[in-house]
Short mmCIF file of C-alpha atoms and ligand atoms in Angstrom, two decimals:
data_model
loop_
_atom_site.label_atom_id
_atom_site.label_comp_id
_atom_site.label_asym_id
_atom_site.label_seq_id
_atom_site.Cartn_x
_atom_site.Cartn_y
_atom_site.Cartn_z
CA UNK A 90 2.20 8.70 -0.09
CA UNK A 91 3.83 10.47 -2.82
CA UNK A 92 6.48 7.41 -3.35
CA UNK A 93 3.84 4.81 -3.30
CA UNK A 94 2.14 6.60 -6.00
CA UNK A 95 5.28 7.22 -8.10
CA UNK A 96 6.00 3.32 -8.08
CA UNK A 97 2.51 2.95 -9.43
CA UNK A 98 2.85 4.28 -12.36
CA UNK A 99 6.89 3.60 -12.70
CA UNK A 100 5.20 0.07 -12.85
CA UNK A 101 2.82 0.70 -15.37
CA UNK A 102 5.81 2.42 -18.00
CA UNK A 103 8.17 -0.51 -17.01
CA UNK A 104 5.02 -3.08 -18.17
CA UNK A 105 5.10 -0.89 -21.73
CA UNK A 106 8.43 -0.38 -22.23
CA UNK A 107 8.87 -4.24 -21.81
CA UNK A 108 5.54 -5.04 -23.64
CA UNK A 109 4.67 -7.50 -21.51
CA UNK A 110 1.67 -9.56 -20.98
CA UNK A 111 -0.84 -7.25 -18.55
CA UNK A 112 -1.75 -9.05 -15.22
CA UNK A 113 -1.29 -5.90 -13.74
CA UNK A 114 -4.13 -3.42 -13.71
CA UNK A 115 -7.71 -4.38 -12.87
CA UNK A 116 -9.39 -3.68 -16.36
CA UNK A 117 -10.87 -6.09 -18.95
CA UNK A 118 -9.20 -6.51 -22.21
CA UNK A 119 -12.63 -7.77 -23.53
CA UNK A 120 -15.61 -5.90 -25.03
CA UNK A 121 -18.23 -4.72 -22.85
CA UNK A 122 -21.69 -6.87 -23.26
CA UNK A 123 -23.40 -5.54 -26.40
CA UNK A 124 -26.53 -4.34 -24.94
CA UNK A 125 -24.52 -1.66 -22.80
CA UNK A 126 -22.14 -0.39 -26.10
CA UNK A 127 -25.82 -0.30 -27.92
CA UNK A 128 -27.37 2.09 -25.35
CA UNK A 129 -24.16 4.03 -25.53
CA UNK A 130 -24.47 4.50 -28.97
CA UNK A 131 -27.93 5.14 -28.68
CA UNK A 132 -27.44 7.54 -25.90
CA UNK A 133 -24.64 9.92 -28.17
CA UNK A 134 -26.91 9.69 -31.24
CA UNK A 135 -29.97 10.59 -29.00
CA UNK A 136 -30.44 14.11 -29.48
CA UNK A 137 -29.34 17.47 -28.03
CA UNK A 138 -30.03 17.08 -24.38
CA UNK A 139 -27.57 13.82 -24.17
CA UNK A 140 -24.72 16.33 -25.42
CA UNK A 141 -25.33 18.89 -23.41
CA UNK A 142 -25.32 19.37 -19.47
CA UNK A 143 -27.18 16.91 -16.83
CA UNK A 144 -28.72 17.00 -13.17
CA UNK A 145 -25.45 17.91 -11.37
CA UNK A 146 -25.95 15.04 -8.51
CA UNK A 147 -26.44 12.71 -11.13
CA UNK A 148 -28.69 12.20 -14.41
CA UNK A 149 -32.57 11.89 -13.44
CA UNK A 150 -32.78 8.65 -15.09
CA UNK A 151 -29.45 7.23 -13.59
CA UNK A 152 -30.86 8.02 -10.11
CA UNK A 153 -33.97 6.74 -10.33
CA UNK A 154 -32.56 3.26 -12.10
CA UNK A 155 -29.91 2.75 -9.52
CA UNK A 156 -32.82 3.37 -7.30
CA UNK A 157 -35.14 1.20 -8.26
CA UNK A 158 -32.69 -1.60 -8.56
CA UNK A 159 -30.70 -1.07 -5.49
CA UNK A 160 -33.84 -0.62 -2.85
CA UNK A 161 -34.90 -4.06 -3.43
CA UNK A 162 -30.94 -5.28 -2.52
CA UNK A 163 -30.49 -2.88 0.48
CA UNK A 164 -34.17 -3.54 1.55
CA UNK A 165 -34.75 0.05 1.77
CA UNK A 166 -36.49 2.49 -0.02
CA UNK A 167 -33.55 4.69 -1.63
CA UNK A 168 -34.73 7.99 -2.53
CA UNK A 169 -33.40 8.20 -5.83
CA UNK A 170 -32.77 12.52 -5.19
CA UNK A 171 -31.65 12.29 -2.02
CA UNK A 172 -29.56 8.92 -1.13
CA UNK A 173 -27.77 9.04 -4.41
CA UNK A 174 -24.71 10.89 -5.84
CA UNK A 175 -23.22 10.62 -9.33
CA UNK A 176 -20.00 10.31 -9.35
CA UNK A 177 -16.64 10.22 -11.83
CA UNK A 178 -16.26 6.37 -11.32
CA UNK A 179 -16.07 5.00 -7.75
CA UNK A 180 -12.47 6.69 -7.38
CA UNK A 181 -14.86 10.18 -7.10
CA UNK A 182 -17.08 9.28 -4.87
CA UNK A 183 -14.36 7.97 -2.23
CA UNK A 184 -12.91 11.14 -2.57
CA UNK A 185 -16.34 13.14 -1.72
CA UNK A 186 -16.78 10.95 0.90
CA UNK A 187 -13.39 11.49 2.88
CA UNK A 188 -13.04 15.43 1.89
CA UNK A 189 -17.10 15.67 3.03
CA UNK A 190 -17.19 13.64 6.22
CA UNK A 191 -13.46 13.50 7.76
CA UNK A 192 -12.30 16.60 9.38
CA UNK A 193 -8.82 17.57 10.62
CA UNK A 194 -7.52 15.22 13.48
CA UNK A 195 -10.42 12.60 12.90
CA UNK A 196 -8.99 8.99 12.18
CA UNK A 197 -10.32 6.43 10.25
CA UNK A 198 -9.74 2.69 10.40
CA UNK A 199 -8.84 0.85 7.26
CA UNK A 200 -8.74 -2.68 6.98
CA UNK A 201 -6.02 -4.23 5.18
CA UNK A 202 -4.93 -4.99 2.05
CA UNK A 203 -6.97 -1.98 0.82
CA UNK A 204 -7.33 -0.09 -2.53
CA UNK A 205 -4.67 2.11 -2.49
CA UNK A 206 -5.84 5.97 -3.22
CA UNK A 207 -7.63 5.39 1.13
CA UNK A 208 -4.77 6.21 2.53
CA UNK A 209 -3.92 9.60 0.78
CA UNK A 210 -7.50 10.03 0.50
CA UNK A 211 -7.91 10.34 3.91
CA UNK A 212 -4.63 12.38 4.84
CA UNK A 213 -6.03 15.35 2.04
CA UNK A 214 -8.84 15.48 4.28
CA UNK A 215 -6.60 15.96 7.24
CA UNK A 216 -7.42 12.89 9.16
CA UNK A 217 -5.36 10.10 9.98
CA UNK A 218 -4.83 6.68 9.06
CA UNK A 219 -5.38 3.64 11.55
CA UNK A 220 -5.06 0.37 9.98
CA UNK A 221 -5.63 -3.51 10.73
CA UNK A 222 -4.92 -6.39 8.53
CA UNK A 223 -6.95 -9.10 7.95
CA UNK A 224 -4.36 -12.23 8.45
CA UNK A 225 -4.11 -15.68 7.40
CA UNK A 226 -5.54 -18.28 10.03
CA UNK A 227 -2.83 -19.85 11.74
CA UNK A 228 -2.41 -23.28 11.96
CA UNK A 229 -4.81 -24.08 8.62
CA UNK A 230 -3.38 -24.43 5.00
CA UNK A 231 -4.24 -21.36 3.31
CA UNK A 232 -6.14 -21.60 0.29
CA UNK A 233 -9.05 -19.65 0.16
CA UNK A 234 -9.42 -15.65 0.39
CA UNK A 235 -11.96 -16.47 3.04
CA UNK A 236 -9.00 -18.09 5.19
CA UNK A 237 -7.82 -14.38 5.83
CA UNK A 238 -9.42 -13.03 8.47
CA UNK A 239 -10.07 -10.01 10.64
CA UNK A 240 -10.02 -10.19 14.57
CA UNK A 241 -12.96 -8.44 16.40
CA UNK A 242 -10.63 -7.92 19.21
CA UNK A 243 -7.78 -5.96 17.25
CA UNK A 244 -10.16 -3.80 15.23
CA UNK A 245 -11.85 -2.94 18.58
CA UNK A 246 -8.73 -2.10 20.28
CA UNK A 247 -8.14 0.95 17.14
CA UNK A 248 -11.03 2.69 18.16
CA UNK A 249 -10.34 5.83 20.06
CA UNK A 250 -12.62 8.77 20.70
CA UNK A 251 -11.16 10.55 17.73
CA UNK A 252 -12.48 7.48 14.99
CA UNK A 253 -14.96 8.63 12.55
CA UNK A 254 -15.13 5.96 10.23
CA UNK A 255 -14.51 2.05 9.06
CA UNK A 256 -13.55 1.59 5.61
CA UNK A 257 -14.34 -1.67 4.51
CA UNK A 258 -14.07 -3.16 0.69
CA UNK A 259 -15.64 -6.76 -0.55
CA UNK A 260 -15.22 -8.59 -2.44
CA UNK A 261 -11.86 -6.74 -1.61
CA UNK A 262 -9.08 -5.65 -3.66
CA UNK A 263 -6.55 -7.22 -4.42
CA UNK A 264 -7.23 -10.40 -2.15
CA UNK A 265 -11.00 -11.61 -3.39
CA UNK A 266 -12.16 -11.88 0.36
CA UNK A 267 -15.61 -11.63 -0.02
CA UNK A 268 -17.10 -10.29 4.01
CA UNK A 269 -19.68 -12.61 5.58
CA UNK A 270 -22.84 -11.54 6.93
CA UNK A 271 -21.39 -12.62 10.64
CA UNK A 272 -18.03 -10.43 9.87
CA UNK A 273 -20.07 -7.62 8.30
CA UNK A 274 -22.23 -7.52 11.73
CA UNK A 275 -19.38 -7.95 13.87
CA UNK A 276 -18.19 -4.33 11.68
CA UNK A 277 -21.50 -2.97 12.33
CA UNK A 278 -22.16 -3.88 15.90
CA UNK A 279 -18.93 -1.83 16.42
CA UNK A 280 -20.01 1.08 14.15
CA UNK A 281 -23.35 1.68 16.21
CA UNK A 282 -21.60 1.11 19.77
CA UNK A 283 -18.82 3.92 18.99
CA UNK A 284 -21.13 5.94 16.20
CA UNK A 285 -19.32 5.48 13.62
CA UNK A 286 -20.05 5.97 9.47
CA UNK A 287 -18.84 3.52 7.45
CA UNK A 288 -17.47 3.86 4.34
CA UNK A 289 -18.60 0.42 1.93
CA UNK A 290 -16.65 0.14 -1.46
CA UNK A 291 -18.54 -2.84 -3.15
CA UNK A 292 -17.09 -2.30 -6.65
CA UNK A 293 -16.50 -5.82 -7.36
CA UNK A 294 -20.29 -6.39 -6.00
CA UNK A 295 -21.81 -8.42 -8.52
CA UNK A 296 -18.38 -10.68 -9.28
CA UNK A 297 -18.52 -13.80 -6.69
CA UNK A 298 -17.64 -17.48 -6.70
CA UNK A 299 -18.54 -20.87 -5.55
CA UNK A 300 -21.49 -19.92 -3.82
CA UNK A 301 -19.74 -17.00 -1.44
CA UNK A 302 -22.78 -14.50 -1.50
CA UNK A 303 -22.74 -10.21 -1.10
CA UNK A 304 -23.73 -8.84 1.46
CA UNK A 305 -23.89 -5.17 1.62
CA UNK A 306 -23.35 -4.25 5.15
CA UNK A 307 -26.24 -1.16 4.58
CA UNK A 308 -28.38 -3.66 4.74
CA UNK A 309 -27.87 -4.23 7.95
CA UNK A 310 -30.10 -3.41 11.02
CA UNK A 311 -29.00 0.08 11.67
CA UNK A 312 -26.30 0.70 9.13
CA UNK A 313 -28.59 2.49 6.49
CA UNK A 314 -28.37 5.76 8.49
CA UNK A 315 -24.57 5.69 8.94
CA UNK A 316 -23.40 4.27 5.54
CA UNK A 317 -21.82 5.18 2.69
CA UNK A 318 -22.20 2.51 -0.23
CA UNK A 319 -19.60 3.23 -3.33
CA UNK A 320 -20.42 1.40 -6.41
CA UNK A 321 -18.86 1.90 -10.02
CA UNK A 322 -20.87 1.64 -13.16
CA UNK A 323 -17.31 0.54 -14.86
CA UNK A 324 -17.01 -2.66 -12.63
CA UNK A 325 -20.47 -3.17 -12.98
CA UNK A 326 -20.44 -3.34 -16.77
CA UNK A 327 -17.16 -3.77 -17.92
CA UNK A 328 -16.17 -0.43 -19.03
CA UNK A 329 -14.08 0.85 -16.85
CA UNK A 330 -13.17 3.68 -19.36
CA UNK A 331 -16.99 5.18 -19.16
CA UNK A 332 -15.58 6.31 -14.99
CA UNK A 333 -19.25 6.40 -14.15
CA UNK A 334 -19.59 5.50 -9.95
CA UNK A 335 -22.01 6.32 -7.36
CA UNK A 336 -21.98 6.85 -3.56
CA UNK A 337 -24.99 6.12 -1.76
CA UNK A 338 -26.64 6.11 1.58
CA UNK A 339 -28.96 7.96 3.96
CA UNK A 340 -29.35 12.07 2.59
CA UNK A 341 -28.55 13.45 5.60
CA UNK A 342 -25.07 11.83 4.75
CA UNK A 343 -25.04 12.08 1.41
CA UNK A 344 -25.72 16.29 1.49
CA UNK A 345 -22.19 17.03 2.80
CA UNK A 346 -21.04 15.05 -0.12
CA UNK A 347 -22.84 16.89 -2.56
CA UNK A 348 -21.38 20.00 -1.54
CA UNK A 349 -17.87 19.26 -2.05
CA UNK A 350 -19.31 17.73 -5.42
CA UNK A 351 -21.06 20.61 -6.31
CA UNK A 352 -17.42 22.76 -5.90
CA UNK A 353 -15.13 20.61 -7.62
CA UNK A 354 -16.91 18.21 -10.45
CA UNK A 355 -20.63 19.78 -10.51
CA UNK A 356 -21.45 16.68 -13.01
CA UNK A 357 -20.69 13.49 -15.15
CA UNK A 358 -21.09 13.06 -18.36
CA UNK A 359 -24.31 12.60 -19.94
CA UNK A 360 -24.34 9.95 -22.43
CA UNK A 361 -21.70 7.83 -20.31
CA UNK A 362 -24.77 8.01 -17.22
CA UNK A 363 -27.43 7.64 -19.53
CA UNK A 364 -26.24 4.53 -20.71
CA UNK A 365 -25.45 3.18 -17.50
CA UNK A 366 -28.89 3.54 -16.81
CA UNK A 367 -30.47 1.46 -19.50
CA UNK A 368 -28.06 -1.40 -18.47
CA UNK A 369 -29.69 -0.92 -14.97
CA UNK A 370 -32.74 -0.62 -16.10
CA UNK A 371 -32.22 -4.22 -18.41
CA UNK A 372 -30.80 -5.60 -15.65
CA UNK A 373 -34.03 -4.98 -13.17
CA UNK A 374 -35.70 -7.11 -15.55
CA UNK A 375 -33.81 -9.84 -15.98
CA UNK A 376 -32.56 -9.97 -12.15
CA UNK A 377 -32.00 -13.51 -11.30
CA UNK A 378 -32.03 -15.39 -14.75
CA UNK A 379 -29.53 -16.53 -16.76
CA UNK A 380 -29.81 -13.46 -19.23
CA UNK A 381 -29.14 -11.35 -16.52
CA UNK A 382 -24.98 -9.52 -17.14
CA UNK A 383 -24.60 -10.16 -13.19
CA UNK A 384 -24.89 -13.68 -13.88
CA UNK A 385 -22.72 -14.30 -16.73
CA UNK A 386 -19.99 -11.85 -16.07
CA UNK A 387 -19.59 -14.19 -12.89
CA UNK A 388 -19.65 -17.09 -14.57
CA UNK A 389 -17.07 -16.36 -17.43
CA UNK A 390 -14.70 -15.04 -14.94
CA UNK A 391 -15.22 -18.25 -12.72
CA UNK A 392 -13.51 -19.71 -15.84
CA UNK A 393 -11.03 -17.28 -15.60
CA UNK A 394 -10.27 -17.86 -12.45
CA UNK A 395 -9.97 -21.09 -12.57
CA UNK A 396 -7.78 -21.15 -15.93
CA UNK A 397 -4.91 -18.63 -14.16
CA UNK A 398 -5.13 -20.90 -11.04
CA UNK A 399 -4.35 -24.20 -13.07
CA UNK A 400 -1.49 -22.11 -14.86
CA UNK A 401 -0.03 -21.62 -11.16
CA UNK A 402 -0.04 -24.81 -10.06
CA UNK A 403 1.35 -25.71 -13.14
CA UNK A 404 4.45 -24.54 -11.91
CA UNK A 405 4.54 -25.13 -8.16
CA UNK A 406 2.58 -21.71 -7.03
CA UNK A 407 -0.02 -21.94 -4.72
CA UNK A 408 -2.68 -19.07 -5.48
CA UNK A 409 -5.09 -18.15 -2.63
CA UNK A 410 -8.13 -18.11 -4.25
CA UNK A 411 -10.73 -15.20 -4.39
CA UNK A 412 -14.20 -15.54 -3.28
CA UNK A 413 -14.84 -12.55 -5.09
CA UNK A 414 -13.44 -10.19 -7.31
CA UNK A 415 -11.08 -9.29 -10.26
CA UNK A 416 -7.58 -10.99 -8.55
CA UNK A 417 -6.30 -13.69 -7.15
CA UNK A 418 -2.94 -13.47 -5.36
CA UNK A 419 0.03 -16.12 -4.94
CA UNK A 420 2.68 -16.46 -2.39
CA UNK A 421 6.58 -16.34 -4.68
CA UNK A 422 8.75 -17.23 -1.74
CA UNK A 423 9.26 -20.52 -3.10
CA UNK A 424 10.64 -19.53 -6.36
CA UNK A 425 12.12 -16.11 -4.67
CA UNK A 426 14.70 -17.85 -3.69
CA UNK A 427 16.07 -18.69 -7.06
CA UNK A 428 16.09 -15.58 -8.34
CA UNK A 429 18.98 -13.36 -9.02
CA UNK A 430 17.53 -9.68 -8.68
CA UNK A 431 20.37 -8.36 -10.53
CA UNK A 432 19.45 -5.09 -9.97
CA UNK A 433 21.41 -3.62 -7.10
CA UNK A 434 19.52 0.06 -6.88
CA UNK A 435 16.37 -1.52 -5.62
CA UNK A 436 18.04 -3.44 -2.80
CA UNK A 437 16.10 -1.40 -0.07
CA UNK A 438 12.81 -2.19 -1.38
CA UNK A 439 10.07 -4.71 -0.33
CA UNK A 440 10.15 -7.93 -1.81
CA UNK A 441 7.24 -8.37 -3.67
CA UNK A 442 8.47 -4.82 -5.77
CA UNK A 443 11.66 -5.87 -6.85
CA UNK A 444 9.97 -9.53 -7.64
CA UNK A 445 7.57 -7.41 -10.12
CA UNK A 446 10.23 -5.61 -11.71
CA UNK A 447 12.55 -8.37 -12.39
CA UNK A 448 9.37 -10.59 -13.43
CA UNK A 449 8.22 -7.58 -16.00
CA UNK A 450 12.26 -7.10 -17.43
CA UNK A 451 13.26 -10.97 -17.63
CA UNK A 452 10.26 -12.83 -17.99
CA UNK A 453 8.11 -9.89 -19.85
CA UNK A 454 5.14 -10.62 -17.58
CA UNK A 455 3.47 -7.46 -15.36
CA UNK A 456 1.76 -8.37 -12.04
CA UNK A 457 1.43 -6.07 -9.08
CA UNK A 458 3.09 -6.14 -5.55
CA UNK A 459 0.51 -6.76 -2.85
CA UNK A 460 2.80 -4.57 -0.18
CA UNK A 461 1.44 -1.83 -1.97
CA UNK A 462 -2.02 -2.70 -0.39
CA UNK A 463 -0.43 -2.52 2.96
CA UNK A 464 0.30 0.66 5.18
CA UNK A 465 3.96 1.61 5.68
CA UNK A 466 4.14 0.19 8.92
CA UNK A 467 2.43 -3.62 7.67
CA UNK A 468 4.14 -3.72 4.16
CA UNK A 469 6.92 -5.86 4.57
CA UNK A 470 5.23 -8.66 6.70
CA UNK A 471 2.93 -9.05 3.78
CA UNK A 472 5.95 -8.63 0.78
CA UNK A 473 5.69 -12.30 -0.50
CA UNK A 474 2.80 -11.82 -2.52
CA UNK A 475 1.67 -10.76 -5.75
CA UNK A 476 -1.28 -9.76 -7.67
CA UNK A 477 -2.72 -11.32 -10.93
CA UNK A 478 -5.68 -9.85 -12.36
CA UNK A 479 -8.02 -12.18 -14.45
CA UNK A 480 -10.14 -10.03 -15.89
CA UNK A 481 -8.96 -11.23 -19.23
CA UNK A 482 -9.44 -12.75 -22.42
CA UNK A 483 -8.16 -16.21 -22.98
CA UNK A 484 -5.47 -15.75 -25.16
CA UNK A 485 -4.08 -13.31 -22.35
CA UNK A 486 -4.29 -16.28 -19.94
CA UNK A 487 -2.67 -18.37 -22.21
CA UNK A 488 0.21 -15.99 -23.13
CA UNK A 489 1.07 -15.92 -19.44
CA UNK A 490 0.93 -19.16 -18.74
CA UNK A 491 2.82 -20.02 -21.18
CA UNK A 492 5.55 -17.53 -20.08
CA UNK A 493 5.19 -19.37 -16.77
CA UNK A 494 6.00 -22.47 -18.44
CA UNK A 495 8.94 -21.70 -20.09
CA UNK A 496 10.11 -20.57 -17.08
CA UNK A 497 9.84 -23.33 -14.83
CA UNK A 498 11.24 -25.53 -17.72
CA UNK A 499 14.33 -23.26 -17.64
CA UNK A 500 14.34 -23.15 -13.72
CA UNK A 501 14.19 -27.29 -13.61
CA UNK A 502 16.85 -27.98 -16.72
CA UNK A 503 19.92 -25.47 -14.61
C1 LIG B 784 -11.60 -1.44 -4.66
C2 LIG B 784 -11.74 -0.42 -5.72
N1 LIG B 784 -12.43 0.69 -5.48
C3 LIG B 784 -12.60 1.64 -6.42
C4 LIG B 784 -12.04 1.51 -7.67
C5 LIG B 784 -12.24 2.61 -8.68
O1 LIG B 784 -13.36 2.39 -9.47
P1 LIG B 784 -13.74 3.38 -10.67
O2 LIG B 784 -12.99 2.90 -11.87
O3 LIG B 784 -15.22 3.24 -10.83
O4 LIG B 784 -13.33 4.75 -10.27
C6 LIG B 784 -11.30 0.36 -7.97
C7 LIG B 784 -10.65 0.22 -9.29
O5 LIG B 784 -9.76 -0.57 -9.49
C8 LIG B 784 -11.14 -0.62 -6.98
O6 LIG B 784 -10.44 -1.75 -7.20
C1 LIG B 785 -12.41 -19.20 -23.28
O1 LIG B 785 -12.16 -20.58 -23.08
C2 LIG B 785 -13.27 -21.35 -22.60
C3 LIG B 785 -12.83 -22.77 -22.36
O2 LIG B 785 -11.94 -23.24 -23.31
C4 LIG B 785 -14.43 -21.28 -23.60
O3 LIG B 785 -15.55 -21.94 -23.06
C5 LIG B 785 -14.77 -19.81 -23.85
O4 LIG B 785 -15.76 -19.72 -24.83
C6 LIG B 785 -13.54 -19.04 -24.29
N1 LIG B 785 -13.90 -17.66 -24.42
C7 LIG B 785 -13.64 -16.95 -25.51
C8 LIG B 785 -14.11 -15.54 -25.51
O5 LIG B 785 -13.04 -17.39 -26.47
C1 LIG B 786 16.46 -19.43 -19.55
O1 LIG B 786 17.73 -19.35 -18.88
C2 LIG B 786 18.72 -18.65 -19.61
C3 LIG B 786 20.04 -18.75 -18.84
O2 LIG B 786 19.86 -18.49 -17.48
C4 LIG B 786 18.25 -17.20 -19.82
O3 LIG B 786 19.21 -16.49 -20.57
C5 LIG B 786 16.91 -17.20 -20.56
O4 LIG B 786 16.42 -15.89 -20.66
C6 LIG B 786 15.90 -18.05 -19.83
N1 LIG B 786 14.67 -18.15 -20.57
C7 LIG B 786 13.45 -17.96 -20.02
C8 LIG B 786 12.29 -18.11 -20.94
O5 LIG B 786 13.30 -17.72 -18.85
#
């Protein structure tokens, strides 16, 4: 775990050191939406109590907006002191969830690719981790993150008396599948035949294309009672900097999280909640209508999305693209081929990490392996990928595609 997380970061100095153009980590390089910088403003010049301690599992009016919002989504009505916790970004409340509800010798199933910090997450709990990808159909041109998909019969076959928990993420990161309701039962059928919790991360909730819809799987017949739903105010409103995330889910669940809350964080910071708050709060309102943030944060990065595939193609790479979400990933064994590494210290690694370093020193241009999403024993059938993240202004976009360019126009003139 400790390597993984060391080339993580190595990847992030090398993208620095080289200045290059950052398609690597999932943050925009755009302002967050007004209305959200106003009520943080507002919220800092608001008076003593914003500057001073808060509720400790979570500010009263943060609770009660994410409350009222999310109750008419999960079709349930969320107890804004009991079903919710405050957490520091979506990253915390993971955390609180594994340390609070996995005990030693307990395994839990992760689907794969999955956000990295699972895996450690759960071994610091002292449970173990079972994994199963979601693959590629066979026999069907692969174009779509909803082309990658996860067999009822292998994620059945993990489950042993010892399994505690399922963690799912959609849309997921870093592929953009974005779980439909049939795959999401099929998850929860097996959850309430074994007992099982399931841990949701729906981060990227709000951020869906062509019509693909999200579902949260709490939603569910029976799945209130045994999820946990992760969510991240930073996603949510573009400000990933603010690390403002909530778990939530039935209190009887949500208690044991509090504890180990209570003895390591105790709370969030103020302003950063309170503001999150009024954005929920604005966006109760305007749920549905074209004013609404979770429409037109969709609909710019559907642009996006669209503008980094074209740049792609544009030079003979075929992206698989995301229903959902911040990335959009891209098979390079076409062009691997032509590449001369150069680089004989990194002969022993995967792939798709020596692709990244070499693209970062001789192209200047930082994307991230998608091995890395994969558990030691998966990685290197899945090493002929990597990452772009989108989140990004234009003249990013353009910067690397032009980089793109230049290369292919090199590759063809040799
Ligand atoms: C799938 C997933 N979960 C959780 C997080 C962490 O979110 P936060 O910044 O709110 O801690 C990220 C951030 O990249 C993510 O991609
Ligand atoms: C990005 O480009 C698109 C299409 O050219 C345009 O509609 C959009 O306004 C641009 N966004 C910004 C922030 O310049
Ligand atoms: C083009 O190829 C030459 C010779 O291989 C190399 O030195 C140069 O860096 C390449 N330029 C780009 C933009 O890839």
């Amino acid at each position: 775990m400790c390597i993984l997380d060391l080339i993580w970061i190595n990847l992030s100095m090398l993208a620095a050191e080289y200045k290059a153009v950052n398609l690597g980590q999932g943050f925009p390089d755009f302002s967050p939406p007004q209305f959200i910088t106003e009520a943080f403003c507002k919220a800092v010049s608001g008076g003593p109590p914003m500057h001073q301690y808060t509720r400790a599992f979570g500010h009263p009016a943060l609770v009660q907006s994410l409350a009222k919002f999310f109750s008419r989504i999960v079709g349930h009505d969320i107890d804004p002191f009991e079903d919710i916790l405050v957490t520091v970004g979506a990253y915390q409340a993971l955390f609180c969830a594994f340390q609070a509800l996995i005990d030693e010798g307990d395994e839990v199933i992760i689907v794969e690719p999955f956000f990295d910090c699972y895996q450690p997450m759960v071994v610091m709990a002292g449970g173990k981790a079972v994994y199963v990808p979601l693959r590629p159909k066979e026999g069907t041109a692969v174009l779509s993150s909803g082309d990658w998909v996860l067999s009822a019969e292998e994620l059945a076959s993990k489950i042993t008396p010892h399994t505690k928990a399922i963690v799912i993420n959609t849309p997921n990161n870093p592929l953009g599948k974005v779980y439909k309701r049939e795959e999401l039962q099929m998850i929860a059928d097996l959850c309430i035949k074994h007992d099982l919790l399931c841990f949701s991360d729906e981060v990227y909730e709000w951020l869906t294309y062509d019509g693909a819809k999200h579902v949260k799987i709490a939603s569910l017949p029976g799945m209130w009672e045994r999820t946990v739903t992760i969510g991240s105010g930073g996603k949510t409103f573009s400000a990933t900097g603010w690390k403002v995330g909530w778990a939530m889910g039935s209190g009887h669940i949500l208690k044991y999280m509090k504890t180990i809350h209570q003895n390591s964080i105790y709370h969030c910071a103020t302003a950063a909640q309170e503001a999150v708050a009024q954005g929920f709060e604005r966006e109760h309102e305007l749920f549905g209508t074209p004013q609404s943030y979770f429409q037109q944060l969709p609909a710019m990065l559907h642009h996006r999305r669209e503008k980094l595939a074209s740049s792609l193609k544009g030079v003979g790479l075929q992206p698989i693209m995301p229903e959902g979400g911040y990335f959009m990933i891209t098979d390079i064994s076409s062009i691997g081929e032509s590449v001369d590494f150069k680089d004989s210290d990194t002969k022993d690694e995967n792939y798709d990490f020596r692709f990244v370093k070499w693209l970062i020193k001789e192209k200047g241009l930082a994307t991230i392996p998608v091995s890395a999403f994969y558990s030691p024993e998966h990685s290197k059938e899945f090493d002929k990928y990597i990452r772009f993240c989108f989140v990004k202004e234009n003249s990013t976009l353009d910067a690397a595609e032009e980089i793109l360019k230049k290369w292919s126009q090199n590759e063809s003139s040799h």
